[in-house]
Short mmCIF file of C-alpha atoms in Angstrom, two decimals:
data_model
loop_
_atom_site.label_atom_id
_atom_site.label_comp_id
_atom_site.label_asym_id
_atom_site.label_seq_id
_atom_site.Cartn_x
_atom_site.Cartn_y
_atom_site.Cartn_z
CA UNK A 1 0.40 27.19 -25.44
CA UNK A 2 3.61 26.01 -27.15
CA UNK A 3 6.01 24.20 -25.64
CA UNK A 4 8.85 25.12 -27.52
CA UNK A 5 10.48 27.76 -27.67
CA UNK A 6 13.68 28.20 -26.98
CA UNK A 7 14.65 31.35 -24.79
CA UNK A 8 12.31 31.31 -21.80
CA UNK A 9 15.35 30.25 -20.07
CA UNK A 10 16.45 32.74 -19.90
CA UNK A 11 18.20 33.82 -16.07
CA UNK A 12 19.12 36.51 -14.60
CA UNK A 13 17.26 38.93 -11.47
CA UNK A 14 16.24 42.76 -12.29
CA UNK A 15 13.68 44.90 -12.35
CA UNK A 16 10.83 44.87 -13.62
CA UNK A 17 9.70 47.63 -16.23
CA UNK A 18 6.35 48.32 -16.67
CA UNK A 19 5.19 49.58 -20.17
CA UNK A 20 1.75 50.39 -21.23
CA UNK A 21 -0.10 49.97 -17.82
CA UNK A 22 0.56 49.20 -14.17
CA UNK A 23 -1.49 46.31 -12.44
CA UNK A 24 -1.99 46.18 -9.10
CA UNK A 25 -3.25 44.51 -6.08
CA UNK A 26 -5.38 40.91 -5.73
CA UNK A 27 -8.79 42.11 -8.40
CA UNK A 28 -5.79 43.07 -10.33
CA UNK A 29 -7.08 46.64 -11.28
CA UNK A 30 -5.10 48.33 -14.14
CA UNK A 31 -3.96 51.56 -14.49
CA UNK A 32 -3.01 53.80 -17.24
CA UNK A 33 -5.43 51.68 -20.08
CA UNK A 34 -7.47 54.72 -21.26
CA UNK A 35 -5.56 53.36 -25.45
CA UNK A 36 -7.00 50.48 -24.55
CA UNK A 37 -10.06 51.14 -24.30
CA UNK A 38 -9.88 53.53 -27.78
CA UNK A 39 -9.15 50.06 -29.10
CA UNK A 40 -11.85 48.74 -27.89
CA UNK A 41 -14.33 50.53 -29.29
CA UNK A 42 -12.42 51.18 -32.58
CA UNK A 43 -10.85 47.34 -33.35
CA UNK A 44 -8.94 46.47 -36.32
CA UNK A 45 -10.86 46.16 -40.15
CA UNK A 46 -12.90 42.34 -39.85
CA UNK A 47 -15.06 44.25 -36.41
CA UNK A 48 -18.19 42.23 -36.36
CA UNK A 49 -18.99 41.55 -39.81
CA UNK A 50 -20.74 38.03 -39.38
CA UNK A 51 -20.26 35.03 -36.65
CA UNK A 52 -17.63 33.30 -35.39
CA UNK A 53 -13.83 33.48 -36.35
CA UNK A 54 -15.49 36.65 -38.56
CA UNK A 55 -16.47 38.92 -35.92
CA UNK A 56 -13.01 39.11 -34.16
CA UNK A 57 -11.27 42.09 -34.52
CA UNK A 58 -7.71 41.76 -36.78
CA UNK A 59 -4.95 41.53 -35.27
CA UNK A 60 -7.02 39.65 -32.58
CA UNK A 61 -4.69 40.03 -28.94
CA UNK A 62 -4.97 36.93 -28.13
CA UNK A 63 -3.59 36.51 -23.82
CA UNK A 64 -1.23 34.06 -24.15
CA UNK A 65 -1.77 32.09 -20.90
CA UNK A 66 -4.19 35.06 -20.30
CA UNK A 67 -2.51 37.92 -18.57
CA UNK A 68 0.84 36.24 -18.54
CA UNK A 69 3.15 38.23 -18.33
CA UNK A 70 1.73 39.69 -14.95
CA UNK A 71 0.14 36.40 -13.32
CA UNK A 72 1.54 33.18 -12.93
CA UNK A 73 -0.23 31.06 -15.85
CA UNK A 74 -2.93 29.08 -16.20
CA UNK A 75 -4.23 30.67 -13.14
CA UNK A 76 -7.93 32.02 -12.56
CA UNK A 77 -6.49 35.52 -11.52
CA UNK A 78 -4.23 35.57 -15.21
CA UNK A 79 -7.19 34.89 -17.11
CA UNK A 80 -9.41 37.17 -15.46
CA UNK A 81 -6.74 39.87 -15.93
CA UNK A 82 -6.48 39.15 -19.37
CA UNK A 83 -10.53 39.57 -20.02
CA UNK A 84 -9.71 43.37 -17.66
CA UNK A 85 -6.93 44.66 -19.94
CA UNK A 86 -9.16 43.84 -22.87
CA UNK A 87 -8.49 40.81 -24.80
CA UNK A 88 -10.07 39.72 -27.85
CA UNK A 89 -9.69 36.02 -26.57
CA UNK A 90 -7.98 33.90 -23.37
CA UNK A 91 -5.86 30.71 -24.09
CA UNK A 92 -7.72 29.37 -21.23
CA UNK A 93 -6.21 25.85 -20.99
CA UNK A 94 -3.40 24.13 -22.56
CA UNK A 95 -5.62 21.03 -21.59
CA UNK A 96 -4.35 16.98 -20.05
CA UNK A 97 -5.41 15.12 -18.31
CA UNK A 98 -5.73 13.48 -14.63
CA UNK A 99 -5.29 10.12 -13.27
CA UNK A 100 -8.51 10.03 -12.60
CA UNK A 101 -9.09 11.29 -16.42
CA UNK A 102 -10.72 14.70 -16.07
CA UNK A 103 -9.00 17.02 -17.74
CA UNK A 104 -7.04 20.39 -15.77
CA UNK A 105 -4.93 23.30 -17.82
CA UNK A 106 -1.16 23.37 -17.35
CA UNK A 107 1.39 24.16 -19.18
CA UNK A 108 2.75 20.73 -19.57
CA UNK A 109 2.30 17.30 -17.83
CA UNK A 110 5.36 18.36 -15.61
CA UNK A 111 4.33 20.28 -13.31
CA UNK A 112 7.46 20.76 -10.98
CA UNK A 113 8.29 24.50 -12.44
CA UNK A 114 3.90 25.50 -12.89
CA UNK A 115 3.28 24.50 -8.51
CA UNK A 116 4.33 23.98 -5.51
CA UNK A 117 4.51 19.74 -6.22
CA UNK A 118 7.49 19.79 -4.92
CA UNK A 119 6.70 21.53 -1.54
CA UNK A 120 4.24 18.79 -0.61
CA UNK A 121 6.37 15.74 1.23
CA UNK A 122 3.14 13.59 1.07
CA UNK A 123 4.43 13.93 -3.22
CA UNK A 124 7.72 13.52 -2.80
CA UNK A 125 7.85 9.26 -3.71
CA UNK A 126 5.53 10.66 -7.29
CA UNK A 127 8.19 12.49 -8.52
CA UNK A 128 8.93 10.32 -11.37
CA UNK A 129 11.46 10.56 -14.85
CA UNK A 130 9.48 9.91 -18.61
CA UNK A 131 9.79 10.12 -21.97
CA UNK A 132 7.72 13.07 -23.05
CA UNK A 133 7.47 13.09 -26.78
CA UNK A 134 11.21 11.32 -27.46
CA UNK A 135 12.71 13.54 -24.49
CA UNK A 136 13.05 13.08 -20.88
CA UNK A 137 11.49 14.70 -18.72
CA UNK A 138 12.45 14.28 -14.95
CA UNK A 139 9.58 16.12 -12.27
CA UNK A 140 5.92 15.27 -11.19
CA UNK A 141 2.41 14.48 -14.60
CA UNK A 142 -0.83 14.99 -13.64
CA UNK A 143 -1.48 11.31 -14.91
CA UNK A 144 -0.11 9.98 -11.79
CA UNK A 145 -2.53 13.06 -9.63
CA UNK A 146 -5.92 12.16 -9.14
CA UNK A 147 -7.95 15.24 -9.46
CA UNK A 148 -8.07 15.50 -6.04
CA UNK A 149 -4.97 15.66 -5.20
CA UNK A 150 -3.90 18.33 -7.90
CA UNK A 151 -6.76 20.83 -5.60
CA UNK A 152 -4.44 20.18 -2.90
CA UNK A 153 -1.38 21.76 -5.10
CA UNK A 154 -1.22 25.40 -5.93
CA UNK A 155 1.39 27.94 -9.85
CA UNK A 156 3.57 29.44 -8.96
CA UNK A 157 5.15 31.61 -11.69
CA UNK A 158 7.31 29.25 -14.47
CA UNK A 159 9.58 31.68 -15.30
CA UNK A 160 10.55 34.33 -11.93
CA UNK A 161 14.22 35.34 -13.15
CA UNK A 162 12.19 36.77 -16.24
CA UNK A 163 9.40 38.01 -13.68
CA UNK A 164 9.95 38.55 -10.69
CA UNK A 165 6.62 40.74 -9.40
CA UNK A 166 4.69 37.48 -10.37
CA UNK A 167 6.50 35.59 -7.83
CA UNK A 168 4.66 37.66 -5.12
CA UNK A 169 1.41 35.51 -5.97
CA UNK A 170 3.16 32.32 -5.89
CA UNK A 171 0.51 30.35 -4.01
CA UNK A 172 -2.02 32.06 -4.78
CA UNK A 173 -4.60 30.03 -7.01
CA UNK A 174 -5.04 26.72 -7.56
CA UNK A 175 -5.33 24.51 -11.18
CA UNK A 176 -7.90 24.55 -13.45
CA UNK A 177 -10.43 22.07 -14.60
CA UNK A 178 -11.56 22.51 -18.02
CA UNK A 179 -14.51 22.39 -17.10
CA UNK A 180 -14.37 25.31 -14.28
CA UNK A 181 -13.06 27.23 -17.35
CA UNK A 182 -15.79 26.60 -19.51
CA UNK A 183 -18.77 27.94 -17.00
CA UNK A 184 -15.97 30.30 -15.99
CA UNK A 185 -16.30 31.96 -19.55
CA UNK A 186 -20.16 31.61 -18.87
CA UNK A 187 -20.14 33.72 -15.73
CA UNK A 188 -17.65 36.37 -17.57
CA UNK A 189 -19.77 36.39 -20.32
CA UNK A 190 -23.30 37.39 -18.34
CA UNK A 191 -21.34 40.33 -15.87
CA UNK A 192 -19.52 42.23 -19.37
CA UNK A 193 -22.07 41.81 -21.60
CA UNK A 194 -19.81 40.68 -24.62
CA UNK A 195 -18.82 37.35 -25.38
CA UNK A 196 -16.27 35.66 -23.99
CA UNK A 197 -13.85 34.06 -26.13
CA UNK A 198 -11.60 30.93 -25.05
CA UNK A 199 -8.05 29.35 -27.46
CA UNK A 200 -7.54 25.93 -25.07
CA UNK A 201 -4.78 23.81 -26.74
CA UNK A 202 -4.64 19.72 -26.91
CA UNK A 203 -1.91 19.42 -25.54
CA UNK A 204 0.83 16.40 -26.65
CA UNK A 205 -2.33 14.10 -27.29
CA UNK A 206 -0.36 11.15 -28.77
CA UNK A 207 1.28 10.87 -25.47
CA UNK A 208 -1.92 10.60 -23.67
CA UNK A 209 -3.12 8.58 -25.86
CA UNK A 210 -0.94 5.70 -25.62
CA UNK A 211 -1.30 6.36 -21.71
CA UNK A 212 -5.10 5.63 -22.64
CA UNK A 213 -6.37 9.01 -22.20
CA UNK A 214 -7.49 10.36 -24.77
CA UNK A 215 -7.58 13.77 -24.85
CA UNK A 216 -9.76 14.53 -28.56
CA UNK A 217 -12.66 12.78 -26.88
CA UNK A 218 -12.68 14.21 -23.63
CA UNK A 219 -12.01 17.48 -24.88
CA UNK A 220 -14.85 16.69 -27.50
CA UNK A 221 -17.60 15.42 -24.55
CA UNK A 222 -17.10 17.97 -22.61
CA UNK A 223 -17.38 20.03 -24.94
CA UNK A 224 -20.89 18.68 -26.48
CA UNK A 225 -22.04 18.89 -22.55
CA UNK A 226 -21.85 22.47 -21.94
CA UNK A 227 -23.10 23.09 -25.73
CA UNK A 228 -19.81 24.75 -27.48
CA UNK A 229 -18.81 22.42 -30.29
CA UNK A 230 -20.76 24.26 -33.61
CA UNK A 231 -18.21 25.72 -36.07
CA UNK A 232 -20.01 29.11 -34.39
CA UNK A 233 -18.98 28.44 -30.62
CA UNK A 234 -16.45 30.68 -29.10
CA UNK A 235 -13.98 27.98 -27.93
CA UNK A 236 -10.61 28.09 -30.70
CA UNK A 237 -9.15 24.28 -30.34
CA UNK A 238 -5.74 24.15 -31.51
CA UNK A 239 -2.71 21.69 -31.20
CA UNK A 240 0.67 21.25 -32.28
CA UNK A 241 -0.52 17.47 -34.02
CA UNK A 242 -2.14 17.84 -37.04
CA UNK A 243 -3.87 14.39 -36.49
CA UNK A 244 -5.43 15.50 -33.36
CA UNK A 245 -6.70 18.56 -35.32
CA UNK A 246 -8.31 15.76 -37.87
CA UNK A 247 -10.06 13.61 -35.22
CA UNK A 248 -11.24 16.37 -33.12
CA UNK A 249 -12.76 18.12 -35.69
CA UNK A 250 -14.40 14.25 -36.59
CA UNK A 251 -15.80 14.74 -32.53
CA UNK A 252 -17.45 18.62 -32.49
CA UNK A 253 -17.22 22.02 -34.98
CA UNK A 254 -15.64 24.18 -33.73
CA UNK A 255 -12.98 26.77 -35.12
CA UNK A 256 -9.40 24.68 -35.48
CA UNK A 257 -5.94 25.85 -35.62
CA UNK A 258 -2.91 23.74 -36.05
CA UNK A 259 -0.44 25.18 -34.31
CA UNK A 260 4.12 25.03 -36.19
CA UNK A 261 7.24 25.01 -34.82
CA UNK A 262 10.26 25.81 -35.75
CA UNK A 263 11.30 25.52 -39.18
CA UNK A 264 12.73 21.80 -40.25
CA UNK A 265 11.53 19.55 -36.95
CA UNK A 266 8.91 17.11 -37.32
CA UNK A 267 5.96 17.03 -35.41
CA UNK A 268 5.53 14.01 -32.72
CA UNK A 269 2.43 12.08 -34.08
CA UNK A 270 4.35 12.54 -38.07
CA UNK A 271 7.31 10.81 -36.00
CA UNK A 272 5.17 7.89 -34.72
CA UNK A 273 3.22 7.05 -38.10
CA UNK A 274 7.04 7.34 -39.29
CA UNK A 275 5.60 10.54 -41.05
CA UNK A 276 8.68 12.44 -42.67
CA UNK A 277 6.68 15.37 -43.25
CA UNK A 278 8.65 18.67 -41.17
CA UNK A 279 6.59 21.82 -40.64
CA UNK A 280 8.54 22.66 -43.23
CA UNK A 281 6.66 20.80 -46.29
CA UNK A 282 3.18 22.17 -44.05
CA UNK A 283 4.13 25.51 -45.19
CA UNK A 284 4.60 25.12 -48.77
CA UNK A 285 1.17 25.74 -50.71
CA UNK A 286 0.39 22.99 -50.92
CA UNK A 287 0.65 21.65 -47.14
CA UNK A 288 -1.40 24.59 -46.57
CA UNK A 289 -4.10 23.14 -48.98
CA UNK A 290 -3.97 20.16 -46.91
CA UNK A 291 -4.25 21.55 -43.56
CA UNK A 292 -7.30 23.88 -45.06
CA UNK A 293 -8.82 20.74 -45.62
CA UNK A 294 -9.85 19.86 -41.84
CA UNK A 295 -8.46 23.66 -40.21
CA UNK A 296 -9.11 27.46 -39.72
CA UNK A 297 -6.33 28.31 -39.41
CA UNK A 298 -2.21 28.37 -38.84
CA UNK A 299 -0.70 28.87 -34.81
CA UNK A 300 3.11 29.59 -36.77
CA UNK A 301 5.70 30.21 -34.25
CA UNK A 302 6.62 34.11 -34.93
CA UNK A 303 10.01 33.22 -36.39
CA UNK A 304 8.38 31.34 -39.75
CA UNK A 305 6.66 34.26 -39.94
CA UNK A 306 9.95 36.80 -40.37
CA UNK A 307 13.27 34.82 -38.66
CA UNK A 308 16.35 36.19 -37.31
CA UNK A 309 19.23 36.40 -38.04
CA UNK A 310 22.29 35.20 -35.90
CA UNK A 311 22.87 37.80 -34.66
CA UNK A 312 19.05 37.90 -33.97
CA UNK A 313 17.45 40.49 -35.26
CA UNK A 314 15.26 40.93 -37.76
CA UNK A 315 15.25 39.44 -41.04
CA UNK A 316 12.36 39.76 -44.88
CA UNK A 317 9.23 38.60 -43.16
CA UNK A 318 8.57 34.78 -45.59
CA UNK A 319 5.25 34.17 -47.88
CA UNK A 320 3.66 32.08 -45.26
CA UNK A 321 1.06 34.59 -44.97
CA UNK A 322 0.24 34.90 -48.63
CA UNK A 323 0.81 31.60 -49.04
CA UNK A 324 -1.44 30.86 -45.77
CA UNK A 325 -4.07 33.34 -47.39
CA UNK A 326 -4.63 31.81 -49.93
CA UNK A 327 -5.15 28.51 -48.92
CA UNK A 328 -8.37 29.86 -46.53
CA UNK A 329 -6.30 30.09 -43.61
CA UNK A 330 -5.99 32.59 -41.00
CA UNK A 331 -2.76 32.69 -38.92
CA UNK A 332 -2.56 34.02 -34.83
CA UNK A 333 1.46 33.49 -34.91
CA UNK A 334 2.98 33.53 -31.26
CA UNK A 335 4.29 34.35 -28.78
CA UNK A 336 4.63 38.54 -28.35
CA UNK A 337 6.55 39.81 -24.95
CA UNK A 338 7.72 41.94 -23.53
CA UNK A 339 11.07 41.44 -21.91
CA UNK A 340 13.87 41.86 -23.68
CA UNK A 341 14.60 38.16 -24.08
CA UNK A 342 12.15 37.64 -26.00
CA UNK A 343 12.39 40.29 -28.16
CA UNK A 344 14.20 40.30 -31.74
CA UNK A 345 17.92 42.15 -30.86
CA UNK A 346 16.75 45.32 -32.22
CA UNK A 347 13.96 45.70 -30.66
CA UNK A 348 15.59 45.40 -27.03
CA UNK A 349 16.07 47.90 -24.30
CA UNK A 350 18.44 48.09 -20.67
CA UNK A 351 18.99 45.78 -18.76
CA UNK A 352 17.83 42.55 -17.28
CA UNK A 353 15.29 39.66 -18.46
CA UNK A 354 12.82 41.11 -16.57
CA UNK A 355 13.65 45.10 -18.18
CA UNK A 356 10.87 45.56 -21.75
CA UNK A 357 12.70 46.99 -24.61
CA UNK A 358 11.05 48.88 -28.05
CA UNK A 359 7.92 46.12 -28.02
CA UNK A 360 5.60 48.38 -30.18
CA UNK A 361 8.36 48.03 -32.63
CA UNK A 362 7.85 43.89 -32.62
CA UNK A 363 4.47 44.29 -33.04
CA UNK A 364 4.76 47.27 -36.13
CA UNK A 365 6.46 45.07 -37.47
CA UNK A 366 5.26 41.69 -36.92
CA UNK A 367 1.53 43.55 -37.58
CA UNK A 368 3.00 44.33 -41.11
CA UNK A 369 3.11 41.53 -41.96
CA UNK A 370 -1.81 41.04 -42.29
CA UNK A 371 -1.61 38.34 -39.75
CA UNK A 372 -4.75 37.93 -38.31
CA UNK A 373 -3.52 37.95 -34.81
CA UNK A 374 -0.48 37.08 -31.63
CA UNK A 375 -0.30 35.53 -28.81
CA UNK A 376 0.70 37.39 -25.96
CA UNK A 377 1.65 37.79 -22.51
CA UNK A 378 1.28 40.76 -21.94
CA UNK A 379 -2.21 41.45 -23.25
CA UNK A 380 -2.26 45.44 -23.04
CA UNK A 381 0.58 46.55 -25.01
CA UNK A 382 -1.12 44.42 -27.23
CA UNK A 383 -4.34 46.79 -26.83
CA UNK A 384 -1.94 49.96 -27.57
CA UNK A 385 -0.14 48.35 -30.30
CA UNK A 386 -2.83 47.75 -32.90
CA UNK A 387 -4.55 50.86 -31.75
CA UNK A 388 -1.17 52.22 -32.64
CA UNK A 389 -1.23 50.88 -35.93
CA UNK A 390 -5.28 50.16 -37.20
CA UNK A 391 -5.46 54.22 -36.76
CA UNK A 392 -1.76 55.38 -38.70
#
């Protein structure tokens, strides 16, 4: 999902402290999740009312790139484990295109950090430097590979310093396509006897449109082919570029969400179009009302909900939740993680970049603002926190 997460490069080593669940074996068997099972039986307000978004529990627990705290992100291992842990929605798919026009699921089009491409001498010549949304990036890019070539690669852990345990699974899974994800969704819905939801993101749509690889039309075509292009379809579409959200909204009826980066930043489509507005303008009552004219929700970074001070501690909540709700929008902020480097300072415990802090304290703080859901790399602790919160 979010590409602009400044603390994802935290470095160092240390021993993982498991919290809430122990995750063992290739099949993703989960131990110690009695609380999670209870949360599934006793979700928050909103469960069972109506169809589509109205059928989801509040707060909704969204498995960010699957259960990426326990498995390499955007793999069927990560997606499967998120469902096994009880996630309400799986963010199955940061969608980027291949050279031959297929859509695959990768955090970014640059795949040097999420696959073993560097270990393939036959692809050494594909390494290059490109300008991606105004920033020079060096590596290997999906748009320079055919789907058949990408299928020769295997996924690896993107932030091994924070998640050394995940490196045990390096090389186990290939890169999934969006078509495969939709078929997997159907299979899991049948197997589990309940509707499985997914939450794909359109990555860098302006960049890819300029390359002749427009995402919106490709996503719409695939959704229509699978009969998942309607208002109540269990597929929520999201993007950091408001114009892309508007464009896809003219092609399909799915629920739509505008992602919002840090205060003061500007969506890249605005930069390309010479639009001077920034995120600060989009989160005003006027900006939110405009978003509500074409989308059902926003996905703000957590710091737009509760800013942090110079010591990285939480301050007072903003009015964003109230203002968004007044505009008729839901809020699904990103991304709550268990590891210390990603938590506000007051919730950190122990030492080392892979040590877990007081993640439940962090959930309580954000849930108390009235958010409708949250993206998390650790769905098990998210569900345990929800159970505690709704039963308090």
